[in-house]
Short mmCIF file of C-alpha atoms in Angstrom, two decimals:
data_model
loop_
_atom_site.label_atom_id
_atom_site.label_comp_id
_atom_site.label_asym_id
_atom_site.label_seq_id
_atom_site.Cartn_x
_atom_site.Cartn_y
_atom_site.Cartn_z
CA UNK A 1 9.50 30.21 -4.40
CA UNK A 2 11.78 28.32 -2.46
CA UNK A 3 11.11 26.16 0.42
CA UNK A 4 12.19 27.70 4.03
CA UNK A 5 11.92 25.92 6.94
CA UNK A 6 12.21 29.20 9.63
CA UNK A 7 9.54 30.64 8.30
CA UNK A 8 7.28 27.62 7.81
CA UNK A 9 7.71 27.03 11.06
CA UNK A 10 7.02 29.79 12.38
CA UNK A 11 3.96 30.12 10.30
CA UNK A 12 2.90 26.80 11.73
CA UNK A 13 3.91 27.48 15.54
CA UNK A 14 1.31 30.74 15.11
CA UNK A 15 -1.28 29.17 13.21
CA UNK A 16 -4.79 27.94 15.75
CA UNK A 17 -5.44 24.23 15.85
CA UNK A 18 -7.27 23.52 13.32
CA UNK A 19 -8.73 19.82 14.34
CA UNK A 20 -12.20 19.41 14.93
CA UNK A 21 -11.64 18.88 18.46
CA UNK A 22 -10.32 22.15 18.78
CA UNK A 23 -7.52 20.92 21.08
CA UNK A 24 -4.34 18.85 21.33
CA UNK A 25 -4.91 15.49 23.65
CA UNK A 26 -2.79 15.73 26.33
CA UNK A 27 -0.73 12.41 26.67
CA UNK A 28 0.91 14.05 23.71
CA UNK A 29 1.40 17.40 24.50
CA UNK A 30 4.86 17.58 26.30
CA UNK A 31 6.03 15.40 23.44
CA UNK A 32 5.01 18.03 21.37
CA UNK A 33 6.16 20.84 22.85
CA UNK A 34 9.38 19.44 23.48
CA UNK A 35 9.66 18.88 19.27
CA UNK A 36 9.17 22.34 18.42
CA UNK A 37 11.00 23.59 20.56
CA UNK A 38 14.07 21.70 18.85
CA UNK A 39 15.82 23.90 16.43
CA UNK A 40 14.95 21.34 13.46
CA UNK A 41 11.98 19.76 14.16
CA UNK A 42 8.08 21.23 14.18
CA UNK A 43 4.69 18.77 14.44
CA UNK A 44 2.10 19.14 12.13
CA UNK A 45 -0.47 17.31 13.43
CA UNK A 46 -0.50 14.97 16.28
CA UNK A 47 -3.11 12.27 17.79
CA UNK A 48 -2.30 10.11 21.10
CA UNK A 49 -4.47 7.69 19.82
CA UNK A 50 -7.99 7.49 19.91
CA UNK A 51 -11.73 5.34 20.13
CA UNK A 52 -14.03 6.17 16.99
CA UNK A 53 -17.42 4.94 15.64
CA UNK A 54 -17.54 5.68 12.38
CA UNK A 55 -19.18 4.83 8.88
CA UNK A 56 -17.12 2.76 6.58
CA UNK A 57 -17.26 3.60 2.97
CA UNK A 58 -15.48 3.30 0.12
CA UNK A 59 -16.25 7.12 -0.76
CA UNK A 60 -14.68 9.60 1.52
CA UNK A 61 -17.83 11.19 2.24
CA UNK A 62 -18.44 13.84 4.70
CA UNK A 63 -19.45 13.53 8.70
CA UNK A 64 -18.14 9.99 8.58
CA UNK A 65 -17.66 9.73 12.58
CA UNK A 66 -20.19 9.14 15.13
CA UNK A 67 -18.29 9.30 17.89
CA UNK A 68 -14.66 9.77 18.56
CA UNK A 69 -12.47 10.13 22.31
CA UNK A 70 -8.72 10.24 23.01
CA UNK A 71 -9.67 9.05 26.49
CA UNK A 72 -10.30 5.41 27.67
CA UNK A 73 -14.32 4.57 27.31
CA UNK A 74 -16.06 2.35 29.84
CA UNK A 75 -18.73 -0.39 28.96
CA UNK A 76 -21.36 1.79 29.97
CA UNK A 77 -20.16 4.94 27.58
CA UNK A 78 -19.84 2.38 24.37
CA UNK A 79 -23.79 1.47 25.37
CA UNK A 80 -25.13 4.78 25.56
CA UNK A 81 -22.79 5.69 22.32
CA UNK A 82 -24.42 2.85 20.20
CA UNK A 83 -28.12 3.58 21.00
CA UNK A 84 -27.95 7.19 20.16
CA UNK A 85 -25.90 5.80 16.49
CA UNK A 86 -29.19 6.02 14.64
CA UNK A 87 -30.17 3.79 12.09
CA UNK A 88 -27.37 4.81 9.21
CA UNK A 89 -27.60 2.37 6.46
CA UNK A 90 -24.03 1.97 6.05
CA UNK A 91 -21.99 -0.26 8.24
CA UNK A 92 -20.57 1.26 11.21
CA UNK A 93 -17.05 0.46 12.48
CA UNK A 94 -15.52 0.79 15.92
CA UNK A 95 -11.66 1.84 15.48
CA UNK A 96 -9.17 1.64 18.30
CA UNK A 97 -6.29 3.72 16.24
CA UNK A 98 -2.91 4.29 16.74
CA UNK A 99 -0.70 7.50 18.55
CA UNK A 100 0.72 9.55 15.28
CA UNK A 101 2.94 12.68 15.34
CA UNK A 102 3.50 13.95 11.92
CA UNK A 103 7.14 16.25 12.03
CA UNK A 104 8.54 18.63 9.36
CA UNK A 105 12.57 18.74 9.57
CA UNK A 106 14.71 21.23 8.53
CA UNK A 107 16.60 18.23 6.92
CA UNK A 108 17.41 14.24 5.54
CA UNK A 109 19.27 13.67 8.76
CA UNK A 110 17.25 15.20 11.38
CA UNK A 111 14.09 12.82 9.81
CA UNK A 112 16.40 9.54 9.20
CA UNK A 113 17.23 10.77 13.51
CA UNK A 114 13.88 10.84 14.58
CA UNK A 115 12.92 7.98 12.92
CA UNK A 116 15.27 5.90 13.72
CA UNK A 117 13.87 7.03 17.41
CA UNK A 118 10.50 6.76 16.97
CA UNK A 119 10.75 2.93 15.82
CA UNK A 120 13.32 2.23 18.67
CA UNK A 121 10.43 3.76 21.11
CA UNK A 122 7.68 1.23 19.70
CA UNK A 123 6.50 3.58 16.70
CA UNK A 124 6.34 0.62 14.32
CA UNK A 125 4.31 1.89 11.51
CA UNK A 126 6.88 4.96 10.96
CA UNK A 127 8.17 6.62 7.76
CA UNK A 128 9.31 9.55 5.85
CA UNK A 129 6.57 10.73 3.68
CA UNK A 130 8.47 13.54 1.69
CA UNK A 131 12.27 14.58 1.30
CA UNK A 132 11.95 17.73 -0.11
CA UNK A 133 10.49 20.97 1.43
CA UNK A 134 8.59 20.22 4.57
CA UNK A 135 10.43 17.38 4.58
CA UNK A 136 7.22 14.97 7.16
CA UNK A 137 7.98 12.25 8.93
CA UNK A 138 5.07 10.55 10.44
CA UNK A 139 5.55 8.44 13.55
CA UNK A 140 2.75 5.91 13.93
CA UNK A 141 2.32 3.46 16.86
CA UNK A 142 1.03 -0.27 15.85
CA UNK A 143 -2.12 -0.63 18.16
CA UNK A 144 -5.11 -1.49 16.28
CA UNK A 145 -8.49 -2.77 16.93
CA UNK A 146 -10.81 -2.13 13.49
CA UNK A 147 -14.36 -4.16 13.49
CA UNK A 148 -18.14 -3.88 11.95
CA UNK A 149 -19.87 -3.16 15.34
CA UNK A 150 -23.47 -1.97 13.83
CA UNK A 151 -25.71 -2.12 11.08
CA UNK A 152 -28.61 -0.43 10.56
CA UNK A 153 -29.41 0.29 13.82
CA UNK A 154 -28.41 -3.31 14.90
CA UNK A 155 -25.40 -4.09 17.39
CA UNK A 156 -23.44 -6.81 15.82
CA UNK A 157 -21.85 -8.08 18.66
CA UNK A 158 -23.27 -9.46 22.58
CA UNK A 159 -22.77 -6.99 25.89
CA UNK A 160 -19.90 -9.38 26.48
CA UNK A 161 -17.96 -8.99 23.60
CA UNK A 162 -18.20 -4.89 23.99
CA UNK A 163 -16.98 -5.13 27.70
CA UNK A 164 -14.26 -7.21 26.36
CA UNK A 165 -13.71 -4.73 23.57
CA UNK A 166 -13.52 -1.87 25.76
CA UNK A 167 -10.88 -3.88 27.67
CA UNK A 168 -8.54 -4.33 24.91
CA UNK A 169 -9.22 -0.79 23.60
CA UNK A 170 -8.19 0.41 27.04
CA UNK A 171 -5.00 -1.35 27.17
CA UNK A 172 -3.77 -0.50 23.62
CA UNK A 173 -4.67 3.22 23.82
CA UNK A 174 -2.79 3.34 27.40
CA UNK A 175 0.21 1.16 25.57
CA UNK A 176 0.47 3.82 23.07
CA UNK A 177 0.99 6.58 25.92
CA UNK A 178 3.63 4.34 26.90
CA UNK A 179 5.24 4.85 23.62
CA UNK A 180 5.00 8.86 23.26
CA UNK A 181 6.38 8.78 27.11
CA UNK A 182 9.48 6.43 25.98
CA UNK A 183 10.10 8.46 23.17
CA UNK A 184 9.48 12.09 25.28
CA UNK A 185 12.10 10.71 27.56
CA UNK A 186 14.55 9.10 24.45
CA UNK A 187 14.83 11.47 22.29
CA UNK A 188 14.24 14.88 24.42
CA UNK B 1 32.18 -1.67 3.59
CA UNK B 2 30.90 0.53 1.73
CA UNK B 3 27.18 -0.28 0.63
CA UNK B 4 26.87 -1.63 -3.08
CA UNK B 5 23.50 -1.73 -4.64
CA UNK B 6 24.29 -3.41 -7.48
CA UNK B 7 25.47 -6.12 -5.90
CA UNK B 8 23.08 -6.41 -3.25
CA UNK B 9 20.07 -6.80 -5.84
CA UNK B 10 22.47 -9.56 -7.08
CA UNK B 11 22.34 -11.31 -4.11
CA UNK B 12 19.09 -10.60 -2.87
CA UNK B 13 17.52 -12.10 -6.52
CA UNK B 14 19.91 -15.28 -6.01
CA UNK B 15 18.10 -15.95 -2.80
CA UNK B 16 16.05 -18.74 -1.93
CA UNK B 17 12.57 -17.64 -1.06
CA UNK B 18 12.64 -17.35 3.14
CA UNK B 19 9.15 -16.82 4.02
CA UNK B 20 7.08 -19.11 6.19
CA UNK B 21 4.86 -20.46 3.12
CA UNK B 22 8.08 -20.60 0.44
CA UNK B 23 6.04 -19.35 -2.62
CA UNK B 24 5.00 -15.98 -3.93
CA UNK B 25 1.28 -15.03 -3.68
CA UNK B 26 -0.16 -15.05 -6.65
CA UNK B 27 -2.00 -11.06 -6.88
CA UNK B 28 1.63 -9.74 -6.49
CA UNK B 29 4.28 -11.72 -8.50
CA UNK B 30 3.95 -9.96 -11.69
CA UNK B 31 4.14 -6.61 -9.72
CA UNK B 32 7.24 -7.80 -7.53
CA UNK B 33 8.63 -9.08 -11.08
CA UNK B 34 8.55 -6.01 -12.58
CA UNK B 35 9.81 -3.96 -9.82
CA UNK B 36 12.90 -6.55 -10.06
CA UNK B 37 13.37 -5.88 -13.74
CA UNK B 38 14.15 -2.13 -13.40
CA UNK B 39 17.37 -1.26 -12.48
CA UNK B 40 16.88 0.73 -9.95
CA UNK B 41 14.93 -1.26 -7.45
CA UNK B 42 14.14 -4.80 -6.42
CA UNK B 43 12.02 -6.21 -3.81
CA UNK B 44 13.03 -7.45 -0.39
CA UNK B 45 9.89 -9.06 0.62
CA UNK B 46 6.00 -8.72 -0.21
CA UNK B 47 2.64 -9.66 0.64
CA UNK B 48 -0.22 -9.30 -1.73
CA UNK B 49 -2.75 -8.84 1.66
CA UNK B 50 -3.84 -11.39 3.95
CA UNK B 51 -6.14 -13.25 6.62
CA UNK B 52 -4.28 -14.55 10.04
CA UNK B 53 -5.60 -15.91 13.13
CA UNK B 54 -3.02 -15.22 15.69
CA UNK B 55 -2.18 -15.08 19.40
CA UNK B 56 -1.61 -11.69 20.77
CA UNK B 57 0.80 -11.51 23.33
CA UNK B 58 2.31 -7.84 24.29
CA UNK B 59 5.84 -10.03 24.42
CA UNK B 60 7.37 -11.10 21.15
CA UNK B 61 6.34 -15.26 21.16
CA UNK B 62 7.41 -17.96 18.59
CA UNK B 63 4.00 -19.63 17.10
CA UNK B 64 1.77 -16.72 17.36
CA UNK B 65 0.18 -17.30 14.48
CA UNK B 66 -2.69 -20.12 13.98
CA UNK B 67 -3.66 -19.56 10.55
CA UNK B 68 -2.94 -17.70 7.44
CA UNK B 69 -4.07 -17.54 4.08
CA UNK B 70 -3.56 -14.75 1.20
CA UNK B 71 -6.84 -16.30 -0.33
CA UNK B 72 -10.27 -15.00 0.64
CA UNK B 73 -12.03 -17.15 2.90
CA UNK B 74 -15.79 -19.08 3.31
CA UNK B 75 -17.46 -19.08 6.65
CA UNK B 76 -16.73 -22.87 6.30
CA UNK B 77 -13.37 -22.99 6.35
CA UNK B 78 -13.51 -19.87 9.52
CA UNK B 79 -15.32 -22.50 11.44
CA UNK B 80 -13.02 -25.40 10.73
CA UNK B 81 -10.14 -23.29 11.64
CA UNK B 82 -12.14 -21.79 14.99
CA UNK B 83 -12.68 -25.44 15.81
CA UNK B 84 -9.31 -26.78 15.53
CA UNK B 85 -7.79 -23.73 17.04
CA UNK B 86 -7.29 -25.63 20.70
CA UNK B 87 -7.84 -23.88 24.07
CA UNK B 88 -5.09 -21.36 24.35
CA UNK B 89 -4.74 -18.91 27.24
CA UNK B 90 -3.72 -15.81 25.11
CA UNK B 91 -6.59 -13.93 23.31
CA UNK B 92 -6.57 -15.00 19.62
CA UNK B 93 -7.48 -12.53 17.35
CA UNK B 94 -8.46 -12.24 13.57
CA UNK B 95 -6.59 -10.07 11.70
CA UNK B 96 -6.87 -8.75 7.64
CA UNK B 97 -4.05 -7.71 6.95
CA UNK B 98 -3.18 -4.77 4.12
CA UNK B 99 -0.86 -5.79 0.97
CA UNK B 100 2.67 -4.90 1.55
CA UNK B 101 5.86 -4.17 -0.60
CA UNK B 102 9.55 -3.51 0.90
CA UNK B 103 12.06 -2.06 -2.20
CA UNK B 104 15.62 -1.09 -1.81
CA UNK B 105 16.26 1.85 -4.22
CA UNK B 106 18.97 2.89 -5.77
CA UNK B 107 18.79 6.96 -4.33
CA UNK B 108 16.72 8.99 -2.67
CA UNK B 109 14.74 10.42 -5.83
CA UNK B 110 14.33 7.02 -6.91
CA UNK B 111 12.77 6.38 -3.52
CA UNK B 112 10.58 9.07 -3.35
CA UNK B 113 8.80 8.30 -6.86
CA UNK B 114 8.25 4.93 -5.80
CA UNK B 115 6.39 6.19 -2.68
CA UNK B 116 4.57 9.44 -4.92
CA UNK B 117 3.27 6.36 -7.17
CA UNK B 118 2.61 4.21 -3.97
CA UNK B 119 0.06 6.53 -2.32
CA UNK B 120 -1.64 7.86 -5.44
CA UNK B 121 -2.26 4.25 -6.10
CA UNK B 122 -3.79 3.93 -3.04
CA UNK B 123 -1.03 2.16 -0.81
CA UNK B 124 -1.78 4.69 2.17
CA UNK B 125 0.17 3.85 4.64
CA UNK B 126 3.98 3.61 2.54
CA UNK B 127 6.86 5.57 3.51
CA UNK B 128 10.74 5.94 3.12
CA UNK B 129 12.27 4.05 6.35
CA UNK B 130 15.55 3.96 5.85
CA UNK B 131 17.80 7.02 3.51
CA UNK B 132 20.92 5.00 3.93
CA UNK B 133 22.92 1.55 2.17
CA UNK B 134 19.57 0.07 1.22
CA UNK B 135 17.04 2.92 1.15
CA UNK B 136 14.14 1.14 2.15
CA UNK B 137 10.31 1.92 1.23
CA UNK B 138 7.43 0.17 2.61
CA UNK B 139 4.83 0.17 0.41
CA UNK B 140 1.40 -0.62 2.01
CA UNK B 141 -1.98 -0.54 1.73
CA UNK B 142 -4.62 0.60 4.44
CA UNK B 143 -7.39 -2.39 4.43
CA UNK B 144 -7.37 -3.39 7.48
CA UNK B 145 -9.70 -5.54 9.96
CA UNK B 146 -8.15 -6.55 13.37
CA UNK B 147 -10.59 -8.29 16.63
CA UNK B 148 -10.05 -10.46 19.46
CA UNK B 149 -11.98 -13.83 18.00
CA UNK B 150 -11.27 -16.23 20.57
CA UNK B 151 -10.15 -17.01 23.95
CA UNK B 152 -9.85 -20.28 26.02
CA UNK B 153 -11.17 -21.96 23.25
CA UNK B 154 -14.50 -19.99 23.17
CA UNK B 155 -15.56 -18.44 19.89
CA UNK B 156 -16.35 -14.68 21.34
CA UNK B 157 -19.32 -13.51 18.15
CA UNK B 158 -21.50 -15.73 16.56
CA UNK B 159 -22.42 -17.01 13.53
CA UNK B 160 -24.02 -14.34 11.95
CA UNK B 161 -21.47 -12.08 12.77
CA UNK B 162 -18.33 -14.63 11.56
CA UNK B 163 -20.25 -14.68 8.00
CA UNK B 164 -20.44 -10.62 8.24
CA UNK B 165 -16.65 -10.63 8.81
CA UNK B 166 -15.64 -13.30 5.80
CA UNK B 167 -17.73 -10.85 3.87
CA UNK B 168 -16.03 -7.57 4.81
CA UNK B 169 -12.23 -9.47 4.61
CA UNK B 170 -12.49 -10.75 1.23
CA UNK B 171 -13.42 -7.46 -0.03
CA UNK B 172 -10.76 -5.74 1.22
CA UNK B 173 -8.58 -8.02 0.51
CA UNK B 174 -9.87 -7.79 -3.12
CA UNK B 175 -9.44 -4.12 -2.64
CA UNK B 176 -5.84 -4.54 -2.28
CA UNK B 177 -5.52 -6.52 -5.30
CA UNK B 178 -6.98 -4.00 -7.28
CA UNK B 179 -4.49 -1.39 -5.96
CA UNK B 180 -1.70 -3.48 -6.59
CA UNK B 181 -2.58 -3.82 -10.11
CA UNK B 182 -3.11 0.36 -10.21
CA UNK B 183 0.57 0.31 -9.14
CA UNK B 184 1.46 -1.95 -11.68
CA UNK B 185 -0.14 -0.30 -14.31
CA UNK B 186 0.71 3.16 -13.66
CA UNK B 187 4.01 2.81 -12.31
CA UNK B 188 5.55 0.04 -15.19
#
């Protein structure tokens, strides 16, 4: 069967949200929105960055994440997240990750476009994942904060270094809002 | 002009090495060498994976880095470079970084098999970034460890935790050598 972009989009624009979250985070919404309602663009998925705990393994195993939030944390939050953490034997990461807006387009042009757009806007870590049929583009901000923060029930790090990590977090997430604004306002 | 890729690979094999360090690293010659051989691709730059110390400064600055190695590291040699880092103002942070490839293709399907072979290999974070003249793929791999380390001239974890980190940066550094040689072996 061939590929047709109408109707996968269509499919896709009527399909429930499917993340575990059960919603879209809102700094990216109107970025959203404003894609699919372009002629030849639709999102896929879409993230406007986001705080998790979660255990690193080489496996992909299931219920990796602890804890995950596409809002700022406070000191106090990051505290009460790390008692409750339990005593997992595997080593536990804290993640400050990057916006990401994953786009089908209806073709070569329209992705080269929004690419091209998306890096301009401060989406460094962009690229065209597929040419043919759904033809993705990913869009990927370059904030990144990845650490061991606990091990078996042990915080790794002093209450001064997580204040200071919740700082930096802070700042990067609200840089990558930044971004998705820039681009909202850019490209839209 | 009109964009020749033919002659471009001509040129761009003539060239003098232009990075920082002036040498290849060793986990990725044979793998950039082999790219080079086939005719429809050759390398622009590479990096087999590596550990930086670096200041991070939302403004583009000359000398951001402090250190950087595409070796694994001993807790030793983290100290030394800790201690002779100075006092500087900007948060320093240490970063391990993910292997990286950049290959002009000759067309678009030759691009897209490149980055089918890149991801199955394990290079997760690759795509197409430019479908135009030099047709650009990143290929890149998705080890990565980044944390503020230092400020004012104040190590910011201790000990313990700076052997922890050496630990968890070698081995995914090691990681991406073994994907690079997956790539190699599947793709040549």
């Amino acid at each position: 069967m061939t590929f047709n972009f109408n109707n996968s989009k269509k499919m896709a624009l009527m399909k429930k949200d499917k993340s575990d979250k059960e919603s879209w985070d809102k700094p990216i919404v109107s970025l959203c929105e404003k894609i699919n309602k372009k002629e030849d663009y639709f999102t896929t998925s879409s993230c406007s960055g986001r705080i998790v705990l979660l255990k690193e393994s080489v496996k992909k195993l299931p219920n990796l994440f602890i804890y995950r939030t596409h809002n700022k944390i406070t000191f106090k939050e990051l505290k009460k997240i790390l008692a409750n953490a339990g005593k997992e034997k595997e080593m536990i990461y804290f993640k400050q990750e990057p916006c990401l807006v994953v786009v089908s387009c209806k073709n070569l042009e329209k992705q080269q476009n929004l690419l091209n757009k998306a890096r301009e806007s401060g989406f460094g870590k962009s690229g065209i994942i597929s040419t043919k049929n759904k033809r993705i583009v990913e869009l990927m901000g370059s904030e990144i904060i990845s650490l061991p923060i606990m091990k078996k029930g042990d915080v790794l790090v002093d209450d001064d270094y997580l204040k200071l990590l919740v700082k930096e977090s802070n700042f990067r997430l609200e840089n990558g809002w930044k971004k998705i604004e820039k681009l909202e306002k850019e490209f839209f």
